[in-house]
Amino acid sequence: MKRKIKTMGTVLVSTAIMASMLAACGSDNNNNSNKSSNASANPGTEASSNTGTDAKTPDTSKKVQLTWYLLGDPAPDQEKVVAEWNKMLEKDLNTTVKLNFTTWTDWQTKYNLLLASGEKVDMIFASSWADFYKFANQGAFMPLNDLLPTYAPTTWSSVSEQDWKEATVNDKIYAVPATYPEYTPDGLVYRDDWRQELGLPEIKDVDSIEAYLEGVKKAKGITPINGKAYNEVFTMFKAFEGYQQIGGDSGVIVAKSYDTPRDIVAYPFTPEFEQWVKKMKTWSEKGFWKSDTLSDQKEAGDAIKTGQGAVYWRNAPGAGGFITGMEKSNPDIKLGYFPFSRFHNLTVPTLSVNNAMAIPKSAPNAERSLMVLDKLRSDPKYYDLMSYGLEGTDYSMDADGKHIVTPPAGVDAKDFKGYGIASWGYRVESMERVKQAGGWEGFDALLEEFKSQSKPNIFAQVIMDYAPVKSQQAAVNSVIQQYGMPLMMGLVPDVDKALATYRKQLEAAGVNDVLKYVQEQANKSFDAQGIK
């Protein structure tokens, strides 16, 4: 998704929306094991009810209208796009679709109601962050194992086994995941022109980052991370140590490494954290950020634009958008990017069911819906129309004939509204005509790097509601804000005393109860996934 990029502050201290998303997920949501490779090609109800036909051959003799739901809002010319889509569908599959949108206003309440009410919906967007696992466990979605080979054969054969596994709950596939791997490792955007001008070392580790910050501080007389600096420091710490976030909003609970997923700890009690905060105390004293950074509301990237800053935290796609924007607004500034994934040469993609399409159990036309989705995911005419709108109105093709251009040729940018909907659920990487990361030229090579060191996301499937430790969890998050964040930023007079106080306050808040709960639920999930 766009899933839009979160700051690490919201990872540690939940915002209302993420808290509501995660709070609804059951503690045993991930009793998954992939049996999809053994799924039969038994016919669905539509085919089997038509006598005189081959049960394995989809029958489209009866015209049907499907009801689909996507998140968000329709595009300005949505009616025209859907009308064109329906012309194609009627000709090819004897089908039309009534496409509905939840809007972004209180979308979650509307989404939950659609699934709880039993309204006749043939297909709906599904996602791990929209409680996919909870709803699947509750029986809100229709199992697809027997339907996919017959009614969506192209999709069935093209989606990877790992992706099907991530869409599987209790041996049943409940969604068709988007075939669009997203890699969002944290990292630092920095002024590479200054690095080269000052003869500073190439950024490749924490020591070279420190040398860069110190060099630009002295030579340019600026605050290197000028604004909110917590994301830069916290995400670097976690990546440097190889810690893996686990259990969503668990605050300080992490797996110590990808290779030892069951070794789960509260990181403030580790010697690695003690060493790190002592280093951050020296960085703070050197003036790498301001003393009011925790209350500062300015993004560090804004200071780069004005020549008053040198470093900004971004995940990889966000870095691309920032860099391409700077190339247009500040072409004299040359930026570089260092992804923290290089600390351990490991990148974990977002969960495949971060974006997916599912069929509610109340769907009257599940088979035909899968046929439409299969067509949408495999036919460029369908994909381009529903992803980008009308050619000539919403976009035109680039000279290479592979990528779209907006505004389209001959359309004034001032009058251009554009076509954009939450189409993430059916995205297919090979069909995409929009360059990732804002079209940043450096992203293609970076993406190949990420793919070469990619490992499945085994931690995102550990989704919990925290109900048994709700009060402890809230207290821990409060302690993080009051004691942990100043310590992380070196904004304490005595690190040893502050660390001791932080640990004591965490224990008083119930961090051990939270740790025990996360450990238990993680073990259940890893058992189900077959992970040692």
mmCIF file of N, CA, C and O in Angstrom, residues 187-250:
data_model
loop_
_atom_site.group_PDB
_atom_site.id
_atom_site.type_symbol
_atom_site.label_atom_id
_atom_site.label_comp_id
_atom_site.label_asym_id
_atom_site.label_seq_id
_atom_site.Cartn_x
_atom_site.Cartn_y
_atom_site.Cartn_z
ATOM 1 N N GLY A 187 16.500 3.918 6.398
ATOM 2 C CA GLY A 187 17.817 4.358 5.979
ATOM 3 C C GLY A 187 17.954 5.861 6.097
ATOM 4 O O GLY A 187 17.061 6.546 6.604
ATOM 5 N N LEU A 188 19.057 6.368 5.620
ATOM 6 C CA LEU A 188 19.350 7.801 5.717
ATOM 7 C C LEU A 188 19.563 8.414 4.337
ATOM 8 O O LEU A 188 20.376 7.926 3.547
ATOM 9 N N VAL A 189 18.831 9.488 4.074
ATOM 10 C CA VAL A 189 19.140 10.362 2.944
ATOM 11 C C VAL A 189 20.157 11.387 3.449
ATOM 12 O O VAL A 189 20.011 11.915 4.558
ATOM 13 N N TYR A 190 21.180 11.653 2.672
ATOM 14 C CA TYR A 190 22.201 12.593 3.136
ATOM 15 C C TYR A 190 22.746 13.409 1.956
ATOM 16 O O TYR A 190 22.616 13.013 0.790
ATOM 17 N N ARG A 191 23.366 14.518 2.267
ATOM 18 C CA ARG A 191 23.955 15.385 1.239
ATOM 19 C C ARG A 191 25.280 14.793 0.778
ATOM 20 O O ARG A 191 26.328 14.980 1.401
ATOM 21 N N ASP A 192 25.207 14.089 -0.332
ATOM 22 C CA ASP A 192 26.408 13.449 -0.853
ATOM 23 C C ASP A 192 27.353 14.461 -1.479
ATOM 24 O O ASP A 192 28.568 14.234 -1.543
ATOM 25 N N ASP A 193 26.823 15.593 -1.962
ATOM 26 C CA ASP A 193 27.717 16.617 -2.514
ATOM 27 C C ASP A 193 28.636 17.158 -1.431
ATOM 28 O O ASP A 193 29.832 17.386 -1.673
ATOM 29 N N TRP A 194 28.118 17.340 -0.228
ATOM 30 C CA TRP A 194 28.965 17.784 0.878
ATOM 31 C C TRP A 194 29.981 16.700 1.260
ATOM 32 O O TRP A 194 31.127 17.001 1.574
ATOM 33 N N ARG A 195 29.554 15.455 1.248
ATOM 34 C CA ARG A 195 30.475 14.373 1.590
ATOM 35 C C ARG A 195 31.676 14.368 0.642
ATOM 36 O O ARG A 195 32.837 14.266 1.080
ATOM 37 N N GLN A 196 31.390 14.507 -0.643
ATOM 38 C CA GLN A 196 32.478 14.497 -1.620
ATOM 39 C C GLN A 196 33.322 15.765 -1.523
ATOM 40 O O GLN A 196 34.559 15.710 -1.605
ATOM 41 N N GLU A 197 32.671 16.892 -1.345
ATOM 42 C CA GLU A 197 33.393 18.173 -1.224
ATOM 43 C C GLU A 197 34.367 18.160 -0.054
ATOM 44 O O GLU A 197 35.502 18.654 -0.163
ATOM 45 N N LEU A 198 33.948 17.558 1.056
ATOM 46 C CA LEU A 198 34.760 17.566 2.271
ATOM 47 C C LEU A 198 35.685 16.364 2.376
ATOM 48 O O LEU A 198 36.428 16.236 3.357
ATOM 49 N N GLY A 199 35.641 15.479 1.392
ATOM 50 C CA GLY A 199 36.510 14.307 1.414
ATOM 51 C C GLY A 199 36.181 13.345 2.536
ATOM 52 O O GLY A 199 37.076 12.673 3.064
ATOM 53 N N LEU A 200 34.904 13.264 2.890
ATOM 54 C CA LEU A 200 34.477 12.376 3.964
ATOM 55 C C LEU A 200 34.309 10.954 3.422
ATOM 56 O O LEU A 200 34.060 10.763 2.228
ATOM 57 N N PRO A 201 34.435 9.940 4.283
ATOM 58 C CA PRO A 201 34.371 8.554 3.807
ATOM 59 C C PRO A 201 32.986 8.207 3.273
ATOM 60 O O PRO A 201 31.976 8.796 3.679
ATOM 61 N N GLU A 202 32.952 7.243 2.382
ATOM 62 C CA GLU A 202 31.676 6.729 1.880
ATOM 63 C C GLU A 202 30.906 6.119 3.043
ATOM 64 O O GLU A 202 31.468 5.419 3.882
ATOM 65 N N ILE A 203 29.616 6.381 3.095
ATOM 66 C CA ILE A 203 28.812 5.862 4.199
ATOM 67 C C ILE A 203 28.536 4.380 3.986
ATOM 68 O O ILE A 203 27.957 3.979 2.967
ATOM 69 N N LYS A 204 28.979 3.570 4.955
ATOM 70 C CA LYS A 204 28.790 2.123 4.844
ATOM 71 C C LYS A 204 28.557 1.454 6.190
ATOM 72 O O LYS A 204 28.243 0.269 6.249
ATOM 73 N N ASP A 205 28.715 2.213 7.287
ATOM 74 C CA ASP A 205 28.494 1.647 8.611
ATOM 75 C C ASP A 205 28.285 2.792 9.599
ATOM 76 O O ASP A 205 28.274 3.971 9.209
ATOM 77 N N VAL A 206 28.109 2.465 10.874
ATOM 78 C CA VAL A 206 27.835 3.488 11.880
ATOM 79 C C VAL A 206 29.035 4.417 12.056
ATOM 80 O O VAL A 206 28.877 5.635 12.235
ATOM 81 N N ASP A 207 30.254 3.890 11.979
ATOM 82 C CA ASP A 207 31.439 4.732 12.143
ATOM 83 C C ASP A 207 31.534 5.782 11.034
ATOM 84 O O ASP A 207 31.876 6.943 11.291
ATOM 85 N N SER A 208 31.243 5.375 9.797
ATOM 86 C CA SER A 208 31.310 6.344 8.698
ATOM 87 C C SER A 208 30.153 7.338 8.773
ATOM 88 O O SER A 208 30.294 8.492 8.356
ATOM 89 N N ILE A 209 29.008 6.926 9.325
ATOM 90 C CA ILE A 209 27.909 7.866 9.549
ATOM 91 C C ILE A 209 28.334 8.914 10.568
ATOM 92 O O ILE A 209 28.110 10.114 10.380
ATOM 93 N N GLU A 210 28.994 8.475 11.636
ATOM 94 C CA GLU A 210 29.464 9.410 12.652
ATOM 95 C C GLU A 210 30.504 10.372 12.064
ATOM 96 O O GLU A 210 30.462 11.586 12.329
ATOM 97 N N ALA A 211 31.403 9.847 11.249
ATOM 98 C CA ALA A 211 32.422 10.700 10.627
ATOM 99 C C ALA A 211 31.776 11.733 9.720
ATOM 100 O O ALA A 211 32.203 12.903 9.670
ATOM 101 N N TYR A 212 30.738 11.337 9.013
ATOM 102 C CA TYR A 212 30.031 12.267 8.125
ATOM 103 C C TYR A 212 29.333 13.363 8.941
ATOM 104 O O TYR A 212 29.457 14.571 8.630
ATOM 105 N N LEU A 213 28.607 12.962 9.973
ATOM 106 C CA LEU A 213 27.905 13.947 10.794
ATOM 107 C C LEU A 213 28.877 14.943 11.417
ATOM 108 O O LEU A 213 28.620 16.156 11.450
ATOM 109 N N GLU A 214 29.995 14.427 11.901
ATOM 110 C CA GLU A 214 30.983 15.302 12.531
ATOM 111 C C GLU A 214 31.621 16.226 11.504
ATOM 112 O O GLU A 214 31.858 17.417 11.769
ATOM 113 N N GLY A 215 31.872 15.694 10.306
ATOM 114 C CA GLY A 215 32.515 16.495 9.270
ATOM 115 C C GLY A 215 31.660 17.660 8.804
ATOM 116 O O GLY A 215 32.135 18.798 8.688
ATOM 117 N N VAL A 216 30.364 17.400 8.541
ATOM 118 C CA VAL A 216 29.510 18.490 8.061
ATOM 119 C C VAL A 216 29.193 19.466 9.185
ATOM 120 O O VAL A 216 29.009 20.665 8.945
ATOM 121 N N LYS A 217 29.143 18.976 10.421
ATOM 122 C CA LYS A 217 28.903 19.866 11.558
ATOM 123 C C LYS A 217 30.012 20.905 11.667
ATOM 124 O O LYS A 217 29.745 22.115 11.812
ATOM 125 N N LYS A 218 31.256 20.452 11.567
ATOM 126 C CA LYS A 218 32.390 21.363 11.710
ATOM 127 C C LYS A 218 32.565 22.269 10.496
ATOM 128 O O LYS A 218 32.798 23.471 10.637
ATOM 129 N N ALA A 219 32.451 21.689 9.297
ATOM 130 C CA ALA A 219 32.750 22.447 8.084
ATOM 131 C C ALA A 219 31.636 23.400 7.680
ATOM 132 O O ALA A 219 31.893 24.496 7.177
ATOM 133 N N LYS A 220 30.393 22.996 7.905
ATOM 134 C CA LYS A 220 29.262 23.793 7.434
ATOM 135 C C LYS A 220 28.575 24.585 8.544
ATOM 136 O O LYS A 220 27.764 25.461 8.263
ATOM 137 N N GLY A 221 28.906 24.267 9.796
ATOM 138 C CA GLY A 221 28.333 25.015 10.906
ATOM 139 C C GLY A 221 26.836 24.831 11.063
ATOM 140 O O GLY A 221 26.138 25.726 11.550
ATOM 141 N N ILE A 222 26.336 23.658 10.661
ATOM 142 C CA ILE A 222 24.900 23.399 10.751
ATOM 143 C C ILE A 222 24.651 22.219 11.697
ATOM 144 O O ILE A 222 25.579 21.523 12.092
ATOM 145 N N THR A 223 23.394 22.030 12.069
ATOM 146 C CA THR A 223 23.009 20.855 12.833
ATOM 147 C C THR A 223 22.688 19.746 11.835
ATOM 148 O O THR A 223 21.733 19.881 11.070
ATOM 149 N N PRO A 224 23.452 18.678 11.802
ATOM 150 C CA PRO A 224 23.288 17.679 10.745
ATOM 151 C C PRO A 224 21.878 17.092 10.635
ATOM 152 O O PRO A 224 21.316 17.000 9.545
ATOM 153 N N ILE A 225 21.303 16.671 11.787
ATOM 154 C CA ILE A 225 19.917 16.181 11.783
ATOM 155 C C ILE A 225 19.083 17.270 12.440
ATOM 156 O O ILE A 225 18.874 17.281 13.652
ATOM 157 N N ASN A 226 18.618 18.176 11.636
ATOM 158 C CA ASN A 226 18.037 19.427 12.132
ATOM 159 C C ASN A 226 16.510 19.340 12.116
ATOM 160 O O ASN A 226 15.863 19.633 11.124
ATOM 161 N N GLY A 227 15.940 18.915 13.249
ATOM 162 C CA GLY A 227 14.498 18.744 13.368
ATOM 163 C C GLY A 227 14.224 17.539 14.241
ATOM 164 O O GLY A 227 14.972 17.250 15.174
ATOM 165 N N LYS A 228 13.147 16.828 13.937
ATOM 166 C CA LYS A 228 12.859 15.594 14.668
ATOM 167 C C LYS A 228 13.897 14.536 14.284
ATOM 168 O O LYS A 228 13.986 14.144 13.140
ATOM 169 N N ALA A 229 14.674 14.079 15.262
ATOM 170 C CA ALA A 229 15.781 13.165 14.961
ATOM 171 C C ALA A 229 15.582 11.770 15.534
ATOM 172 O O ALA A 229 16.435 10.900 15.344
ATOM 173 N N TYR A 230 14.469 11.528 16.225
ATOM 174 C CA TYR A 230 14.302 10.235 16.892
ATOM 175 C C TYR A 230 14.231 9.079 15.897
ATOM 176 O O TYR A 230 14.811 8.024 16.132
ATOM 177 N N ASN A 231 13.523 9.257 14.794
ATOM 178 C CA ASN A 231 13.437 8.181 13.811
ATOM 179 C C ASN A 231 14.812 7.784 13.294
ATOM 180 O O ASN A 231 15.112 6.599 13.106
ATOM 181 N N GLU A 232 15.633 8.776 13.027
ATOM 182 C CA GLU A 232 16.977 8.509 12.519
ATOM 183 C C GLU A 232 17.774 7.637 13.483
ATOM 184 O O GLU A 232 18.469 6.696 13.086
ATOM 185 N N VAL A 233 17.652 7.943 14.763
ATOM 186 C CA VAL A 233 18.464 7.260 15.768
ATOM 187 C C VAL A 233 17.891 5.892 16.133
ATOM 188 O O VAL A 233 18.616 4.891 16.180
ATOM 189 N N PHE A 234 16.593 5.831 16.373
ATOM 190 C CA PHE A 234 15.995 4.572 16.805
ATOM 191 C C PHE A 234 16.044 3.511 15.712
ATOM 192 O O PHE A 234 16.398 2.354 15.966
ATOM 193 N N THR A 235 15.677 3.868 14.486
ATOM 194 C CA THR A 235 15.680 2.865 13.417
ATOM 195 C C THR A 235 17.100 2.395 13.113
ATOM 196 O O THR A 235 17.316 1.233 12.772
ATOM 197 N N MET A 236 18.072 3.289 13.248
ATOM 198 C CA MET A 236 19.459 2.897 13.037
ATOM 199 C C MET A 236 19.903 1.904 14.125
ATOM 200 O O MET A 236 20.576 0.909 13.827
ATOM 201 N N PHE A 237 19.533 2.173 15.360
ATOM 202 C CA PHE A 237 19.865 1.261 16.452
ATOM 203 C C PHE A 237 19.295 -0.128 16.205
ATOM 204 O O PHE A 237 20.012 -1.139 16.279
ATOM 205 N N LYS A 238 18.025 -0.191 15.897
ATOM 206 C CA LYS A 238 17.369 -1.486 15.715
ATOM 207 C C LYS A 238 17.989 -2.260 14.551
ATOM 208 O O LYS A 238 18.253 -3.462 14.657
ATOM 209 N N ALA A 239 18.255 -1.553 13.457
ATOM 210 C CA ALA A 239 18.837 -2.220 12.288
ATOM 211 C C ALA A 239 20.284 -2.621 12.541
ATOM 212 O O ALA A 239 20.723 -3.699 12.123
ATOM 213 N N PHE A 240 21.027 -1.778 13.214
ATOM 214 C CA PHE A 240 22.430 -2.073 13.496
ATOM 215 C C PHE A 240 22.570 -3.349 14.334
ATOM 216 O O PHE A 240 23.451 -4.183 14.095
ATOM 217 N N GLU A 241 21.698 -3.499 15.293
ATOM 218 C CA GLU A 241 21.753 -4.677 16.159
ATOM 219 C C GLU A 241 21.113 -5.897 15.502
ATOM 220 O O GLU A 241 21.271 -7.015 15.994
ATOM 221 N N GLY A 242 20.384 -5.707 14.399
ATOM 222 C CA GLY A 242 19.709 -6.820 13.749
ATOM 223 C C GLY A 242 18.411 -7.205 14.413
ATOM 224 O O GLY A 242 17.853 -8.277 14.139
ATOM 225 N N TYR A 243 17.892 -6.328 15.299
ATOM 226 C CA TYR A 243 16.640 -6.619 15.991
ATOM 227 C C TYR A 243 15.471 -6.595 15.007
ATOM 228 O O TYR A 243 15.429 -5.776 14.091
ATOM 229 N N GLN A 244 14.512 -7.483 15.239
ATOM 230 C CA GLN A 244 13.327 -7.561 14.404
ATOM 231 C C GLN A 244 12.101 -7.193 15.225
ATOM 232 O O GLN A 244 11.838 -7.793 16.262
ATOM 233 N N GLN A 245 11.370 -6.193 14.749
ATOM 234 C CA GLN A 245 10.137 -5.792 15.429
ATOM 235 C C GLN A 245 9.163 -6.953 15.397
ATOM 236 O O GLN A 245 8.976 -7.601 14.370
ATOM 237 N N ILE A 246 8.527 -7.209 16.525
ATOM 238 C CA ILE A 246 7.618 -8.350 16.603
ATOM 239 C C ILE A 246 6.415 -7.986 17.456
ATOM 240 O O ILE A 246 6.532 -7.273 18.439
ATOM 241 N N GLY A 247 5.269 -8.434 17.011
ATOM 242 C CA GLY A 247 4.071 -8.217 17.811
ATOM 243 C C GLY A 247 3.461 -6.845 17.687
ATOM 244 O O GLY A 247 2.706 -6.420 18.558
ATOM 245 N N GLY A 248 3.768 -6.132 16.600
ATOM 246 C CA GLY A 248 3.133 -4.835 16.393
ATOM 247 C C GLY A 248 3.523 -3.835 17.455
ATOM 248 O O GLY A 248 4.704 -3.543 17.648
ATOM 249 N N ASP A 249 2.543 -3.352 18.204
ATOM 250 C CA ASP A 249 2.780 -2.282 19.155
ATOM 251 C C ASP A 249 3.240 -2.819 20.502
ATOM 252 O O ASP A 249 2.634 -2.581 21.535
ATOM 253 N N SER A 250 4.311 -3.579 20.492
ATOM 254 C CA SER A 250 4.815 -4.156 21.739
ATOM 255 C C SER A 250 5.803 -3.236 22.433
ATOM 256 O O SER A 250 6.342 -3.577 23.469
#
